[in-house]
GROMACS .gro file of C-alpha atoms in nm:
model
  294
    1UNK     CA    1   0.813  -2.418  -0.783
    2UNK     CA    2   0.514  -2.400  -0.546
    3UNK     CA    3   0.581  -2.060  -0.436
    4UNK     CA    4   0.579  -1.954  -0.812
    5UNK     CA    5   0.265  -2.120  -0.872
    6UNK     CA    6   0.100  -1.983  -0.577
    7UNK     CA    7   0.203  -1.632  -0.699
    8UNK     CA    8   0.104  -1.708  -1.067
    9UNK     CA    9  -0.260  -1.822  -0.959
   10UNK     CA   10  -0.280  -1.527  -0.717
   11UNK     CA   11  -0.189  -1.292  -0.984
   12UNK     CA   12  -0.461  -1.430  -1.206
   13UNK     CA   13  -0.707  -1.404  -0.929
   14UNK     CA   14  -0.629  -1.019  -0.891
   15UNK     CA   15  -0.691  -0.957  -1.257
   16UNK     CA   16  -0.983  -1.180  -1.322
   17UNK     CA   17  -1.178  -1.164  -1.008
   18UNK     CA   18  -1.025  -0.862  -0.800
   19UNK     CA   19  -1.071  -0.846  -0.417
   20UNK     CA   20  -1.228  -1.114  -0.213
   21UNK     CA   21  -1.568  -1.012  -0.026
   22UNK     CA   22  -1.498  -0.796   0.276
   23UNK     CA   23  -1.658  -1.059   0.505
   24UNK     CA   24  -1.380  -1.303   0.431
   25UNK     CA   25  -1.103  -1.066   0.364
   26UNK     CA   26  -0.804  -1.119   0.578
   27UNK     CA   27  -0.711  -0.739   0.566
   28UNK     CA   28  -1.051  -0.639   0.662
   29UNK     CA   29  -0.991  -0.893   0.947
   30UNK     CA   30  -0.694  -0.715   1.049
   31UNK     CA   31  -0.876  -0.382   1.045
   32UNK     CA   32  -1.146  -0.490   1.246
   33UNK     CA   33  -0.930  -0.647   1.505
   34UNK     CA   34  -0.731  -0.330   1.569
   35UNK     CA   35  -1.043  -0.119   1.557
   36UNK     CA   36  -1.202  -0.335   1.825
   37UNK     CA   37  -0.882  -0.283   2.056
   38UNK     CA   38  -0.891   0.088   1.962
   39UNK     CA   39  -1.243   0.137   2.052
   40UNK     CA   40  -1.243  -0.046   2.391
   41UNK     CA   41  -0.928   0.093   2.539
   42UNK     CA   42  -0.978   0.386   2.737
   43UNK     CA   43  -0.666   0.626   2.705
   44UNK     CA   44  -0.454   0.635   3.018
   45UNK     CA   45  -0.142   0.853   2.934
   46UNK     CA   46   0.159   0.814   2.702
   47UNK     CA   47   0.334   0.504   2.851
   48UNK     CA   48   0.015   0.290   2.899
   49UNK     CA   49  -0.118   0.401   2.571
   50UNK     CA   50   0.210   0.305   2.406
   51UNK     CA   51   0.213  -0.041   2.578
   52UNK     CA   52  -0.148  -0.119   2.516
   53UNK     CA   53  -0.106   0.001   2.143
   54UNK     CA   54   0.190  -0.224   2.101
   55UNK     CA   55   0.030  -0.504   2.276
   56UNK     CA   56  -0.279  -0.497   2.040
   57UNK     CA   57  -0.048  -0.449   1.728
   58UNK     CA   58   0.152  -0.760   1.829
   59UNK     CA   59  -0.183  -0.956   1.877
   60UNK     CA   60  -0.290  -0.857   1.517
   61UNK     CA   61   0.044  -0.940   1.384
   62UNK     CA   62   0.049  -1.278   1.567
   63UNK     CA   63  -0.284  -1.350   1.421
   64UNK     CA   64  -0.149  -1.276   1.070
   65UNK     CA   65   0.141  -1.513   1.127
   66UNK     CA   66  -0.078  -1.789   1.246
   67UNK     CA   67  -0.310  -1.744   0.950
   68UNK     CA   68  -0.012  -1.754   0.718
   69UNK     CA   69   0.087  -2.100   0.864
   70UNK     CA   70  -0.263  -2.263   0.802
   71UNK     CA   71  -0.178  -2.383   0.463
   72UNK     CA   72   0.107  -2.612   0.602
   73UNK     CA   73  -0.144  -2.798   0.823
   74UNK     CA   74  -0.384  -2.875   0.536
   75UNK     CA   75  -0.365  -3.145   0.271
   76UNK     CA   76  -0.150  -3.034  -0.023
   77UNK     CA   77  -0.424  -2.922  -0.261
   78UNK     CA   78  -0.611  -2.742  -0.013
   79UNK     CA   79  -0.311  -2.573   0.139
   80UNK     CA   80  -0.215  -2.462  -0.204
   81UNK     CA   81  -0.567  -2.314  -0.255
   82UNK     CA   82  -0.550  -2.138   0.078
   83UNK     CA   83  -0.198  -2.014   0.011
   84UNK     CA   84  -0.329  -1.845  -0.318
   85UNK     CA   85  -0.618  -1.712  -0.132
   86UNK     CA   86  -0.407  -1.546   0.147
   87UNK     CA   87  -0.125  -1.417  -0.091
   88UNK     CA   88  -0.382  -1.261  -0.312
   89UNK     CA   89  -0.534  -1.080  -0.010
   90UNK     CA   90  -0.189  -0.940   0.070
   91UNK     CA   91  -0.171  -0.724  -0.256
   92UNK     CA   92  -0.399  -0.529  -0.482
   93UNK     CA   93  -0.344  -0.443  -0.833
   94UNK     CA   94  -0.658  -0.429  -1.026
   95UNK     CA   95  -0.859  -0.255  -0.753
   96UNK     CA   96  -0.614  -0.001  -0.690
   97UNK     CA   97  -0.640   0.105  -1.056
   98UNK     CA   98  -0.999   0.091  -1.039
   99UNK     CA   99  -1.038   0.316  -0.736
  100UNK     CA  100  -0.816   0.580  -0.879
  101UNK     CA  101  -0.969   0.539  -1.223
  102UNK     CA  102  -1.303   0.632  -1.036
  103UNK     CA  103  -1.183   0.975  -0.932
  104UNK     CA  104  -1.159   1.098  -1.294
  105UNK     CA  105  -1.516   1.285  -1.264
  106UNK     CA  106  -1.600   1.608  -1.428
  107UNK     CA  107  -1.826   1.696  -1.144
  108UNK     CA  108  -1.613   1.812  -0.870
  109UNK     CA  109  -1.850   1.712  -0.582
  110UNK     CA  110  -1.853   1.357  -0.740
  111UNK     CA  111  -1.469   1.372  -0.763
  112UNK     CA  112  -1.420   1.460  -0.402
  113UNK     CA  113  -1.642   1.169  -0.311
  114UNK     CA  114  -1.421   0.926  -0.480
  115UNK     CA  115  -1.112   1.089  -0.376
  116UNK     CA  116  -1.210   1.092  -0.013
  117UNK     CA  117  -1.237   0.712  -0.056
  118UNK     CA  118  -0.868   0.668  -0.107
  119UNK     CA  119  -0.704   0.930   0.079
  120UNK     CA  120  -0.707   1.023   0.476
  121UNK     CA  121  -0.699   1.405   0.419
  122UNK     CA  122  -1.021   1.623   0.436
  123UNK     CA  123  -1.123   1.668   0.068
  124UNK     CA  124  -1.412   1.894   0.132
  125UNK     CA  125  -1.228   2.206   0.054
  126UNK     CA  126  -0.974   2.081  -0.212
  127UNK     CA  127  -0.979   2.255  -0.551
  128UNK     CA  128  -0.968   2.055  -0.876
  129UNK     CA  129  -0.594   2.049  -0.906
  130UNK     CA  130  -0.545   1.940  -0.547
  131UNK     CA  131  -0.810   1.656  -0.588
  132UNK     CA  132  -0.629   1.555  -0.899
  133UNK     CA  133  -0.306   1.553  -0.716
  134UNK     CA  134  -0.433   1.365  -0.420
  135UNK     CA  135  -0.547   1.102  -0.669
  136UNK     CA  136  -0.214   1.073  -0.821
  137UNK     CA  137  -0.039   1.064  -0.488
  138UNK     CA  138  -0.245   0.792  -0.364
  139UNK     CA  139  -0.180   0.588  -0.670
  140UNK     CA  140   0.183   0.643  -0.653
  141UNK     CA  141   0.234   0.583  -0.276
  142UNK     CA  142   0.028   0.265  -0.278
  143UNK     CA  143   0.241   0.109  -0.562
  144UNK     CA  144   0.467   0.039  -0.251
  145UNK     CA  145   0.207  -0.024   0.019
  146UNK     CA  146  -0.032  -0.251  -0.206
  147UNK     CA  147   0.202  -0.425  -0.446
  148UNK     CA  148   0.577  -0.392  -0.422
  149UNK     CA  149   0.627  -0.431  -0.040
  150UNK     CA  150   0.384  -0.732   0.026
  151UNK     CA  151   0.554  -0.913  -0.268
  152UNK     CA  152   0.913  -0.813  -0.167
  153UNK     CA  153   0.840  -0.990   0.180
  154UNK     CA  154   0.683  -1.288   0.005
  155UNK     CA  155   1.024  -1.317  -0.189
  156UNK     CA  156   1.203  -1.282   0.150
  157UNK     CA  157   0.966  -1.491   0.393
  158UNK     CA  158   0.720  -1.653   0.186
  159UNK     CA  159   0.352  -1.631   0.288
  160UNK     CA  160   0.411  -1.514   0.654
  161UNK     CA  161   0.620  -1.231   0.507
  162UNK     CA  162   0.345  -1.109   0.275
  163UNK     CA  163   0.060  -1.133   0.535
  164UNK     CA  164   0.257  -0.988   0.831
  165UNK     CA  165   0.333  -0.708   0.619
  166UNK     CA  166  -0.016  -0.669   0.512
  167UNK     CA  167  -0.117  -0.662   0.889
  168UNK     CA  168   0.140  -0.387   0.987
  169UNK     CA  169   0.034  -0.167   0.691
  170UNK     CA  170  -0.324  -0.209   0.796
  171UNK     CA  171  -0.226  -0.133   1.163
  172UNK     CA  172  -0.064   0.201   1.031
  173UNK     CA  173  -0.370   0.289   0.822
  174UNK     CA  174  -0.599   0.241   1.118
  175UNK     CA  175  -0.422   0.377   1.405
  176UNK     CA  176  -0.076   0.525   1.282
  177UNK     CA  177  -0.177   0.904   1.312
  178UNK     CA  178  -0.032   1.176   1.538
  179UNK     CA  179  -0.354   1.283   1.668
  180UNK     CA  180  -0.457   1.309   2.018
  181UNK     CA  181  -0.609   0.953   2.018
  182UNK     CA  182  -0.341   0.776   1.843
  183UNK     CA  183  -0.016   0.964   1.907
  184UNK     CA  184   0.108   0.687   2.148
  185UNK     CA  185  -0.142   0.407   2.092
  186UNK     CA  186  -0.030   0.374   1.725
  187UNK     CA  187   0.332   0.493   1.764
  188UNK     CA  188   0.461   0.118   1.743
  189UNK     CA  189   0.247   0.038   1.432
  190UNK     CA  190   0.344   0.351   1.262
  191UNK     CA  191   0.732   0.310   1.322
  192UNK     CA  192   0.718  -0.072   1.236
  193UNK     CA  193   0.542   0.018   0.908
  194UNK     CA  194   0.800   0.303   0.849
  195UNK     CA  195   1.064   0.021   0.889
  196UNK     CA  196   0.926  -0.248   0.666
  197UNK     CA  197   0.869   0.010   0.386
  198UNK     CA  198   1.205   0.172   0.380
  199UNK     CA  199   1.345  -0.067   0.114
  200UNK     CA  200   1.027  -0.133  -0.092
  201UNK     CA  201   0.962   0.247  -0.122
  202UNK     CA  202   1.307   0.297  -0.276
  203UNK     CA  203   1.282  -0.031  -0.487
  204UNK     CA  204   0.943   0.129  -0.642
  205UNK     CA  205   1.143   0.458  -0.739
  206UNK     CA  206   1.391   0.245  -0.936
  207UNK     CA  207   1.110   0.104  -1.168
  208UNK     CA  208   1.034   0.467  -1.253
  209UNK     CA  209   1.392   0.548  -1.362
  210UNK     CA  210   1.352   0.398  -1.725
  211UNK     CA  211   1.085   0.648  -1.778
  212UNK     CA  212   1.284   0.969  -1.705
  213UNK     CA  213   1.621   0.877  -1.545
  214UNK     CA  214   1.760   1.235  -1.497
  215UNK     CA  215   1.424   1.377  -1.370
  216UNK     CA  216   1.342   1.099  -1.145
  217UNK     CA  217   1.702   1.106  -0.985
  218UNK     CA  218   1.656   1.486  -0.939
  219UNK     CA  219   1.320   1.470  -0.766
  220UNK     CA  220   1.432   1.175  -0.553
  221UNK     CA  221   1.692   1.390  -0.416
  222UNK     CA  222   1.415   1.649  -0.321
  223UNK     CA  223   1.209   1.393  -0.141
  224UNK     CA  224   1.310   1.470   0.205
  225UNK     CA  225   0.962   1.533   0.366
  226UNK     CA  226   0.884   1.175   0.492
  227UNK     CA  227   1.067   0.855   0.536
  228UNK     CA  228   0.887   0.656   0.268
  229UNK     CA  229   0.579   0.763   0.133
  230UNK     CA  230   0.706   1.089  -0.053
  231UNK     CA  231   0.966   0.884  -0.259
  232UNK     CA  232   0.733   0.722  -0.532
  233UNK     CA  233   0.523   1.044  -0.512
  234UNK     CA  234   0.829   1.246  -0.613
  235UNK     CA  235   0.907   0.980  -0.881
  236UNK     CA  236   0.549   1.002  -1.018
  237UNK     CA  237   0.556   1.399  -1.018
  238UNK     CA  238   0.894   1.392  -1.206
  239UNK     CA  239   0.766   1.138  -1.479
  240UNK     CA  240   0.435   1.337  -1.527
  241UNK     CA  241   0.586   1.698  -1.500
  242UNK     CA  242   0.311   1.815  -1.249
  243UNK     CA  243   0.315   1.935  -0.923
  244UNK     CA  244   0.201   1.685  -0.628
  245UNK     CA  245   0.142   1.819  -0.300
  246UNK     CA  246  -0.014   1.758   0.034
  247UNK     CA  247  -0.043   2.125   0.192
  248UNK     CA  248   0.187   2.169   0.478
  249UNK     CA  249   0.361   1.839   0.427
  250UNK     CA  250   0.529   1.826   0.086
  251UNK     CA  251   0.536   1.977  -0.251
  252UNK     CA  252   0.705   1.871  -0.585
  253UNK     CA  253   0.732   2.117  -0.855
  254UNK     CA  254   0.557   2.113  -1.196
  255UNK     CA  255   0.256   2.245  -1.392
  256UNK     CA  256  -0.096   2.210  -1.243
  257UNK     CA  257  -0.231   1.850  -1.250
  258UNK     CA  258  -0.543   1.793  -1.455
  259UNK     CA  259  -0.790   1.500  -1.480
  260UNK     CA  260  -0.593   1.374  -1.799
  261UNK     CA  261  -0.283   1.362  -1.576
  262UNK     CA  262  -0.467   1.086  -1.358
  263UNK     CA  263  -0.507   0.893  -1.680
  264UNK     CA  264  -0.151   0.945  -1.766
  265UNK     CA  265  -0.043   0.822  -1.405
  266UNK     CA  266  -0.252   0.521  -1.461
  267UNK     CA  267  -0.047   0.425  -1.764
  268UNK     CA  268   0.266   0.486  -1.579
  269UNK     CA  269   0.133   0.272  -1.306
  270UNK     CA  270   0.077  -0.027  -1.516
  271UNK     CA  271   0.425   0.010  -1.660
  272UNK     CA  272   0.592   0.025  -1.314
  273UNK     CA  273   0.356  -0.261  -1.187
  274UNK     CA  274   0.451  -0.468  -1.499
  275UNK     CA  275   0.818  -0.421  -1.419
  276UNK     CA  276   0.773  -0.536  -1.063
  277UNK     CA  277   0.580  -0.844  -1.170
  278UNK     CA  278   0.835  -0.945  -1.421
  279UNK     CA  279   1.120  -0.917  -1.149
  280UNK     CA  280   0.913  -1.119  -0.912
  281UNK     CA  281   0.838  -1.409  -1.171
  282UNK     CA  282   1.204  -1.414  -1.255
  283UNK     CA  283   1.328  -1.442  -0.902
  284UNK     CA  284   1.065  -1.713  -0.832
  285UNK     CA  285   1.144  -1.890  -1.153
  286UNK     CA  286   1.514  -1.899  -1.094
  287UNK     CA  287   1.483  -2.000  -0.746
  288UNK     CA  288   1.711  -1.741  -0.599
  289UNK     CA  289   1.465  -1.595  -0.356
  290UNK     CA  290   1.486  -1.717   0.008
  291UNK     CA  291   1.130  -1.822   0.023
  292UNK     CA  292   1.200  -2.104  -0.214
  293UNK     CA  293   1.486  -2.218   0.020
  294UNK     CA  294   1.337  -2.235   0.384
   0.00000   0.00000   0.00000
């Protein structure tokens, strides 16, 4: 029952306290570590860049794994507390909703600022509809990255699974780009993130199905732009009935998204997240998940 209790307390922490301070947040540590490697390594060509990026990524992943094993070395009560803290650091439910809610601004420049905090694209020239779309897309994609995937790997492998996933996802967010600087340095991290998100992204879509079964399946069939990220975005587009697009990357049909659609997307978010939490609780309670039977 320890895995269940760690999850329940971590969940309460998320809802009541939100994210730990950046100074002591493991995800921030992962980002700073890879940022340090990225900054000091001078690019030397595709092969050496790939080997250097792979080595740096493996170092961060190893650090995450070692961190996840610390609770086993501590007295029971202290190990439990650290386990709660580390698991909480691997997922973000309340803060994700808050960040997206902050984008609902009447002033378009204010909206650009807050949308720019949660997406990697250049928002300086986006019109209102594309700002609304970007906020909704980020919300949908991060249901997988920030909630479903880390808890999926917690169910499979316990705390090491959740923390290693969070490290890989952070690596992808930091260096998994196809620009000149990161094309080869970040390739290992990007491909590993694709692999780890393959099943969770599709699980996420399943929780949209009760809201609009026929349309979600229809849009799922159209989600062929990316390996994983477009799957929950397609499902959100289907349920909302609005177009969502990243220009030059993907487009899902519908009417123009409005500020009110961000609010509607948040309501859908809480339904989908609630369904997933219920499944996780059920699996932990019944003891059928592997992490309870090492």
